[in-house]
Amino acid sequence: MVNAIKQEKNNILFVRLIGSIEETVNFDELLGPAPSEMEINCKEIPRINSVGVKAWIKYFQNCHKKGTVLRFTECSIAIVEQINLISNFTCGGSVESIFLPFSCSSCKSELIALYKTADLKKLQLKLPEFKCTKCSNPANFDDILEEYLAFLIR
Ligand SMILES: [Zn+2]
């Protein structure tokens, strides 16, 4: 079940999607007709299944066709996986920032950290040292970096 918190400011529709995106999702009902510009915060989407992906692409593709400027921000790990898997997942929109998973071998914590995609591109797939927020020891990226960031270089 996914909910949306919407706010319009300077003709831009800001949307926060909260919850898993699956069979029950109805983006037309949730988000309404295509606006001229929309920023979608994807931080609180823990999961999206294949039916959810189809509904997502149908809705945002339609927005794209109608000329909506789309920006996806704070993409969760589940959303980054889809961006990498499906080449038109962002439907012509830009990906502004994404969460990266880290794990700390010292205290066994699993952590996430937010990065701007522009900064990641500048770093050329070399992450700066990330310190565990719980014990301050260096934490390791918890996936295959080249695969996780593949969408940035395609
Ligand atoms: Zn730690």
PDB file of C-alpha atoms and ligand atoms in Angstrom:
ATOM      1  CA  MET A   1       0.000   0.000   0.000  1.00  0.00           C
ATOM      2  CA  VAL A   2       1.476   3.332  -1.025  1.00  0.00           C
ATOM      3  CA  ASN A   3       0.453   6.822  -0.002  1.00  0.00           C
ATOM      4  CA  ALA A   4       1.437  10.161  -1.460  1.00  0.00           C
ATOM      5  CA  ILE A   5       2.017  13.478   0.233  1.00  0.00           C
ATOM      6  CA  LYS A   6       1.701  16.247  -2.318  1.00  0.00           C
ATOM      7  CA  GLN A   7       2.643  19.884  -2.154  1.00  0.00           C
ATOM      8  CA  GLU A   8       2.637  22.436  -4.933  1.00  0.00           C
ATOM      9  CA  LYS A   9       5.150  25.260  -4.897  1.00  0.00           C
ATOM     10  CA  ASN A  10       6.047  27.643  -7.760  1.00  0.00           C
ATOM     11  CA  ASN A  11       4.196  25.434 -10.251  1.00  0.00           C
ATOM     12  CA  ILE A  12       6.207  22.397  -9.225  1.00  0.00           C
ATOM     13  CA  LEU A  13       4.395  19.416  -7.757  1.00  0.00           C
ATOM     14  CA  PHE A  14       6.445  17.893  -4.936  1.00  0.00           C
ATOM     15  CA  VAL A  15       5.455  14.330  -4.153  1.00  0.00           C
ATOM     16  CA  ARG A  16       6.579  11.991  -1.408  1.00  0.00           C
ATOM     17  CA  LEU A  17       5.656   8.379  -2.051  1.00  0.00           C
ATOM     18  CA  ILE A  18       5.415   6.326   1.117  1.00  0.00           C
ATOM     19  CA  GLY A  19       5.061   2.556   1.158  1.00  0.00           C
ATOM     20  CA  SER A  20       5.470  -0.461  -1.101  1.00  0.00           C
ATOM     21  CA  ILE A  21       4.292  -0.154  -4.690  1.00  0.00           C
ATOM     22  CA  GLU A  22       2.358  -3.215  -5.767  1.00  0.00           C
ATOM     23  CA  GLU A  23      -0.948  -4.465  -7.246  1.00  0.00           C
ATOM     24  CA  THR A  24      -3.150  -1.966  -5.405  1.00  0.00           C
ATOM     25  CA  VAL A  25      -1.356   1.130  -6.685  1.00  0.00           C
ATOM     26  CA  ASN A  26      -3.320   3.634  -8.756  1.00  0.00           C
ATOM     27  CA  PHE A  27      -1.015   6.471  -9.733  1.00  0.00           C
ATOM     28  CA  ASP A  28      -3.735   8.398 -11.603  1.00  0.00           C
ATOM     29  CA  GLU A  29      -5.781   8.526  -8.421  1.00  0.00           C
ATOM     30  CA  LEU A  30      -2.755   9.085  -6.205  1.00  0.00           C
ATOM     31  CA  LEU A  31      -0.962  11.773  -8.192  1.00  0.00           C
ATOM     32  CA  GLY A  32      -3.595  13.143 -10.567  1.00  0.00           C
ATOM     33  CA  PRO A  33      -3.126  14.544 -14.072  1.00  0.00           C
ATOM     34  CA  ALA A  34       0.365  15.261 -15.411  1.00  0.00           C
ATOM     35  CA  PRO A  35       1.695  18.578 -14.041  1.00  0.00           C
ATOM     36  CA  SER A  36       4.263  20.714 -15.864  1.00  0.00           C
ATOM     37  CA  GLU A  37       6.970  19.813 -13.383  1.00  0.00           C
ATOM     38  CA  MET A  38       7.134  17.123 -10.714  1.00  0.00           C
ATOM     39  CA  GLU A  39       9.724  16.151  -8.128  1.00  0.00           C
ATOM     40  CA  ILE A  40       9.222  12.687  -6.680  1.00  0.00           C
ATOM     41  CA  ASN A  41      10.854  11.795  -3.378  1.00  0.00           C
ATOM     42  CA  CYS A  42      11.465   8.027  -3.345  1.00  0.00           C
ATOM     43  CA  LYS A  43      13.093   7.721   0.081  1.00  0.00           C
ATOM     44  CA  GLU A  44      10.210   5.847   1.668  1.00  0.00           C
ATOM     45  CA  ILE A  45       9.588   3.216  -0.997  1.00  0.00           C
ATOM     46  CA  PRO A  46      10.947   0.002   0.540  1.00  0.00           C
ATOM     47  CA  ARG A  47       9.709  -2.264  -2.253  1.00  0.00           C
ATOM     48  CA  ILE A  48       8.250  -2.250  -5.747  1.00  0.00           C
ATOM     49  CA  ASN A  49       7.076  -5.437  -7.475  1.00  0.00           C
ATOM     50  CA  SER A  50       6.656  -6.140 -11.188  1.00  0.00           C
ATOM     51  CA  VAL A  51       3.010  -5.007 -11.289  1.00  0.00           C
ATOM     52  CA  GLY A  52       4.042  -1.836  -9.458  1.00  0.00           C
ATOM     53  CA  VAL A  53       6.819  -1.267 -11.989  1.00  0.00           C
ATOM     54  CA  LYS A  54       4.341  -1.542 -14.888  1.00  0.00           C
ATOM     55  CA  ALA A  55       1.970   0.960 -13.245  1.00  0.00           C
ATOM     56  CA  TRP A  56       4.909   3.281 -12.508  1.00  0.00           C
ATOM     57  CA  ILE A  57       6.161   3.255 -16.099  1.00  0.00           C
ATOM     58  CA  LYS A  58       2.636   3.703 -17.505  1.00  0.00           C
ATOM     59  CA  TYR A  59       1.955   6.751 -15.336  1.00  0.00           C
ATOM     60  CA  PHE A  60       5.327   8.492 -15.640  1.00  0.00           C
ATOM     61  CA  GLN A  61       5.648   7.661 -19.360  1.00  0.00           C
ATOM     62  CA  ASN A  62       2.321   9.408 -19.885  1.00  0.00           C
ATOM     63  CA  CYS A  63       3.588  12.426 -17.903  1.00  0.00           C
ATOM     64  CA  HIS A  64       6.754  12.431 -20.014  1.00  0.00           C
ATOM     65  CA  LYS A  65       4.670  12.388 -23.231  1.00  0.00           C
ATOM     66  CA  LYS A  66       2.682  15.369 -21.958  1.00  0.00           C
ATOM     67  CA  GLY A  67       5.907  17.270 -21.364  1.00  0.00           C
ATOM     68  CA  THR A  68       6.209  16.958 -17.577  1.00  0.00           C
ATOM     69  CA  VAL A  69       9.707  17.660 -16.282  1.00  0.00           C
ATOM     70  CA  LEU A  70      10.396  14.756 -13.929  1.00  0.00           C
ATOM     71  CA  ARG A  71      12.970  14.607 -11.165  1.00  0.00           C
ATOM     72  CA  PHE A  72      13.470  11.651  -8.837  1.00  0.00           C
ATOM     73  CA  THR A  73      15.139  12.425  -5.523  1.00  0.00           C
ATOM     74  CA  GLU A  74      16.434  10.400  -2.557  1.00  0.00           C
ATOM     75  CA  CYS A  75      15.868   7.116  -4.394  1.00  0.00           C
ATOM     76  CA  SER A  76      15.714   4.124  -2.059  1.00  0.00           C
ATOM     77  CA  ILE A  77      17.763   0.999  -2.732  1.00  0.00           C
ATOM     78  CA  ALA A  78      14.661  -0.733  -4.199  1.00  0.00           C
ATOM     79  CA  ILE A  79      14.217   2.137  -6.662  1.00  0.00           C
ATOM     80  CA  VAL A  80      17.917   2.260  -7.643  1.00  0.00           C
ATOM     81  CA  GLU A  81      17.703  -1.480  -8.419  1.00  0.00           C
ATOM     82  CA  GLN A  82      14.839  -0.822 -10.848  1.00  0.00           C
ATOM     83  CA  ILE A  83      16.630   2.153 -12.424  1.00  0.00           C
ATOM     84  CA  ASN A  84      19.543  -0.179 -13.170  1.00  0.00           C
ATOM     85  CA  LEU A  85      17.340  -3.039 -14.318  1.00  0.00           C
ATOM     86  CA  ILE A  86      14.913  -1.157 -16.564  1.00  0.00           C
ATOM     87  CA  SER A  87      16.391   1.397 -18.919  1.00  0.00           C
ATOM     88  CA  ASN A  88      13.205   3.511 -19.213  1.00  0.00           C
ATOM     89  CA  PHE A  89      12.221   3.338 -15.538  1.00  0.00           C
ATOM     90  CA  THR A  90      12.785   7.071 -15.066  1.00  0.00           C
ATOM     91  CA  CYS A  91      10.700   7.881 -18.183  1.00  0.00           C
ATOM     92  CA  GLY A  92      12.935  10.704 -19.362  1.00  0.00           C
ATOM     93  CA  GLY A  93      13.291  12.120 -15.863  1.00  0.00           C
ATOM     94  CA  SER A  94      16.512  12.833 -14.035  1.00  0.00           C
ATOM     95  CA  VAL A  95      17.806  11.052 -10.946  1.00  0.00           C
ATOM     96  CA  GLU A  96      19.000  13.718  -8.509  1.00  0.00           C
ATOM     97  CA  SER A  97      20.078  11.701  -5.483  1.00  0.00           C
ATOM     98  CA  ILE A  98      20.231   8.080  -4.350  1.00  0.00           C
ATOM     99  CA  PHE A  99      20.811   6.078  -1.194  1.00  0.00           C
ATOM    100  CA  LEU A 100      23.823   3.761  -1.035  1.00  0.00           C
ATOM    101  CA  PRO A 101      23.966   0.758   1.298  1.00  0.00           C
ATOM    102  CA  PHE A 102      26.927   0.314   3.630  1.00  0.00           C
ATOM    103  CA  SER A 103      27.812  -2.290   6.221  1.00  0.00           C
ATOM    104  CA  CYS A 104      30.128  -1.915   9.170  1.00  0.00           C
ATOM    105  CA  SER A 105      32.243  -4.967   9.945  1.00  0.00           C
ATOM    106  CA  SER A 106      33.199  -3.578  13.364  1.00  0.00           C
ATOM    107  CA  CYS A 107      29.716  -3.269  14.877  1.00  0.00           C
ATOM    108  CA  LYS A 108      27.721  -5.207  12.242  1.00  0.00           C
ATOM    109  CA  SER A 109      25.465  -2.246  11.475  1.00  0.00           C
ATOM    110  CA  GLU A 110      23.739  -1.860   8.139  1.00  0.00           C
ATOM    111  CA  LEU A 111      23.616   1.740   7.072  1.00  0.00           C
ATOM    112  CA  ILE A 112      22.437   3.890   4.203  1.00  0.00           C
ATOM    113  CA  ALA A 113      23.855   7.186   3.012  1.00  0.00           C
ATOM    114  CA  LEU A 114      22.480   9.729   0.574  1.00  0.00           C
ATOM    115  CA  TYR A 115      24.576  10.920  -2.368  1.00  0.00           C
ATOM    116  CA  LYS A 116      23.864  13.373  -5.158  1.00  0.00           C
ATOM    117  CA  THR A 117      24.263  11.664  -8.530  1.00  0.00           C
ATOM    118  CA  ALA A 118      26.220  14.699  -9.821  1.00  0.00           C
ATOM    119  CA  ASP A 119      28.785  14.171  -7.036  1.00  0.00           C
ATOM    120  CA  LEU A 120      29.007  10.432  -7.724  1.00  0.00           C
ATOM    121  CA  LYS A 121      29.711  11.162 -11.385  1.00  0.00           C
ATOM    122  CA  LYS A 122      32.482  13.569 -10.401  1.00  0.00           C
ATOM    123  CA  LEU A 123      33.999  10.909  -8.115  1.00  0.00           C
ATOM    124  CA  GLN A 124      34.136   8.499 -11.089  1.00  0.00           C
ATOM    125  CA  LEU A 125      32.842   5.545  -9.087  1.00  0.00           C
ATOM    126  CA  LYS A 126      35.341   5.986  -6.259  1.00  0.00           C
ATOM    127  CA  LEU A 127      33.503   6.588  -3.010  1.00  0.00           C
ATOM    128  CA  PRO A 128      35.060   8.707  -0.302  1.00  0.00           C
ATOM    129  CA  GLU A 129      35.591   6.901   2.993  1.00  0.00           C
ATOM    130  CA  PHE A 130      32.314   6.464   4.812  1.00  0.00           C
ATOM    131  CA  LYS A 131      32.436   6.238   8.582  1.00  0.00           C
ATOM    132  CA  CYS A 132      29.930   4.136  10.472  1.00  0.00           C
ATOM    133  CA  THR A 133      27.409   6.449  12.104  1.00  0.00           C
ATOM    134  CA  LYS A 134      27.278   4.163  15.155  1.00  0.00           C
ATOM    135  CA  CYS A 135      30.914   3.304  15.940  1.00  0.00           C
ATOM    136  CA  SER A 136      32.849   5.685  13.631  1.00  0.00           C
ATOM    137  CA  ASN A 137      34.941   2.903  12.085  1.00  0.00           C
ATOM    138  CA  PRO A 138      35.140   2.877   8.279  1.00  0.00           C
ATOM    139  CA  ALA A 139      32.151   1.099   6.733  1.00  0.00           C
ATOM    140  CA  ASN A 140      32.171  -0.749   3.412  1.00  0.00           C
ATOM    141  CA  PHE A 141      29.843  -0.322   0.483  1.00  0.00           C
ATOM    142  CA  ASP A 142      27.466  -3.273   0.716  1.00  0.00           C
ATOM    143  CA  ASP A 143      26.940  -4.130  -2.943  1.00  0.00           C
ATOM    144  CA  ILE A 144      28.932  -4.180  -6.180  1.00  0.00           C
ATOM    145  CA  LEU A 145      29.631  -0.516  -6.824  1.00  0.00           C
ATOM    146  CA  GLU A 146      30.033  -0.821 -10.615  1.00  0.00           C
ATOM    147  CA  GLU A 147      26.628  -2.520 -10.800  1.00  0.00           C
ATOM    148  CA  TYR A 148      24.859  -0.274  -8.310  1.00  0.00           C
ATOM    149  CA  LEU A 149      26.001   2.837 -10.147  1.00  0.00           C
ATOM    150  CA  ALA A 150      25.759   1.337 -13.649  1.00  0.00           C
ATOM    151  CA  PHE A 151      22.874   3.667 -14.611  1.00  0.00           C
ATOM    152  CA  LEU A 152      25.169   6.678 -14.136  1.00  0.00           C
ATOM    153  CA  ILE A 153      27.525   5.611 -16.885  1.00  0.00           C
ATOM    154  CA  ARG A 154      25.194   4.118 -19.471  1.00  0.00           C
TER     155      ARG A 154
HETATM  156 ZN    ZN B   1      30.045   0.447  13.127  1.00  0.00          ZN
END
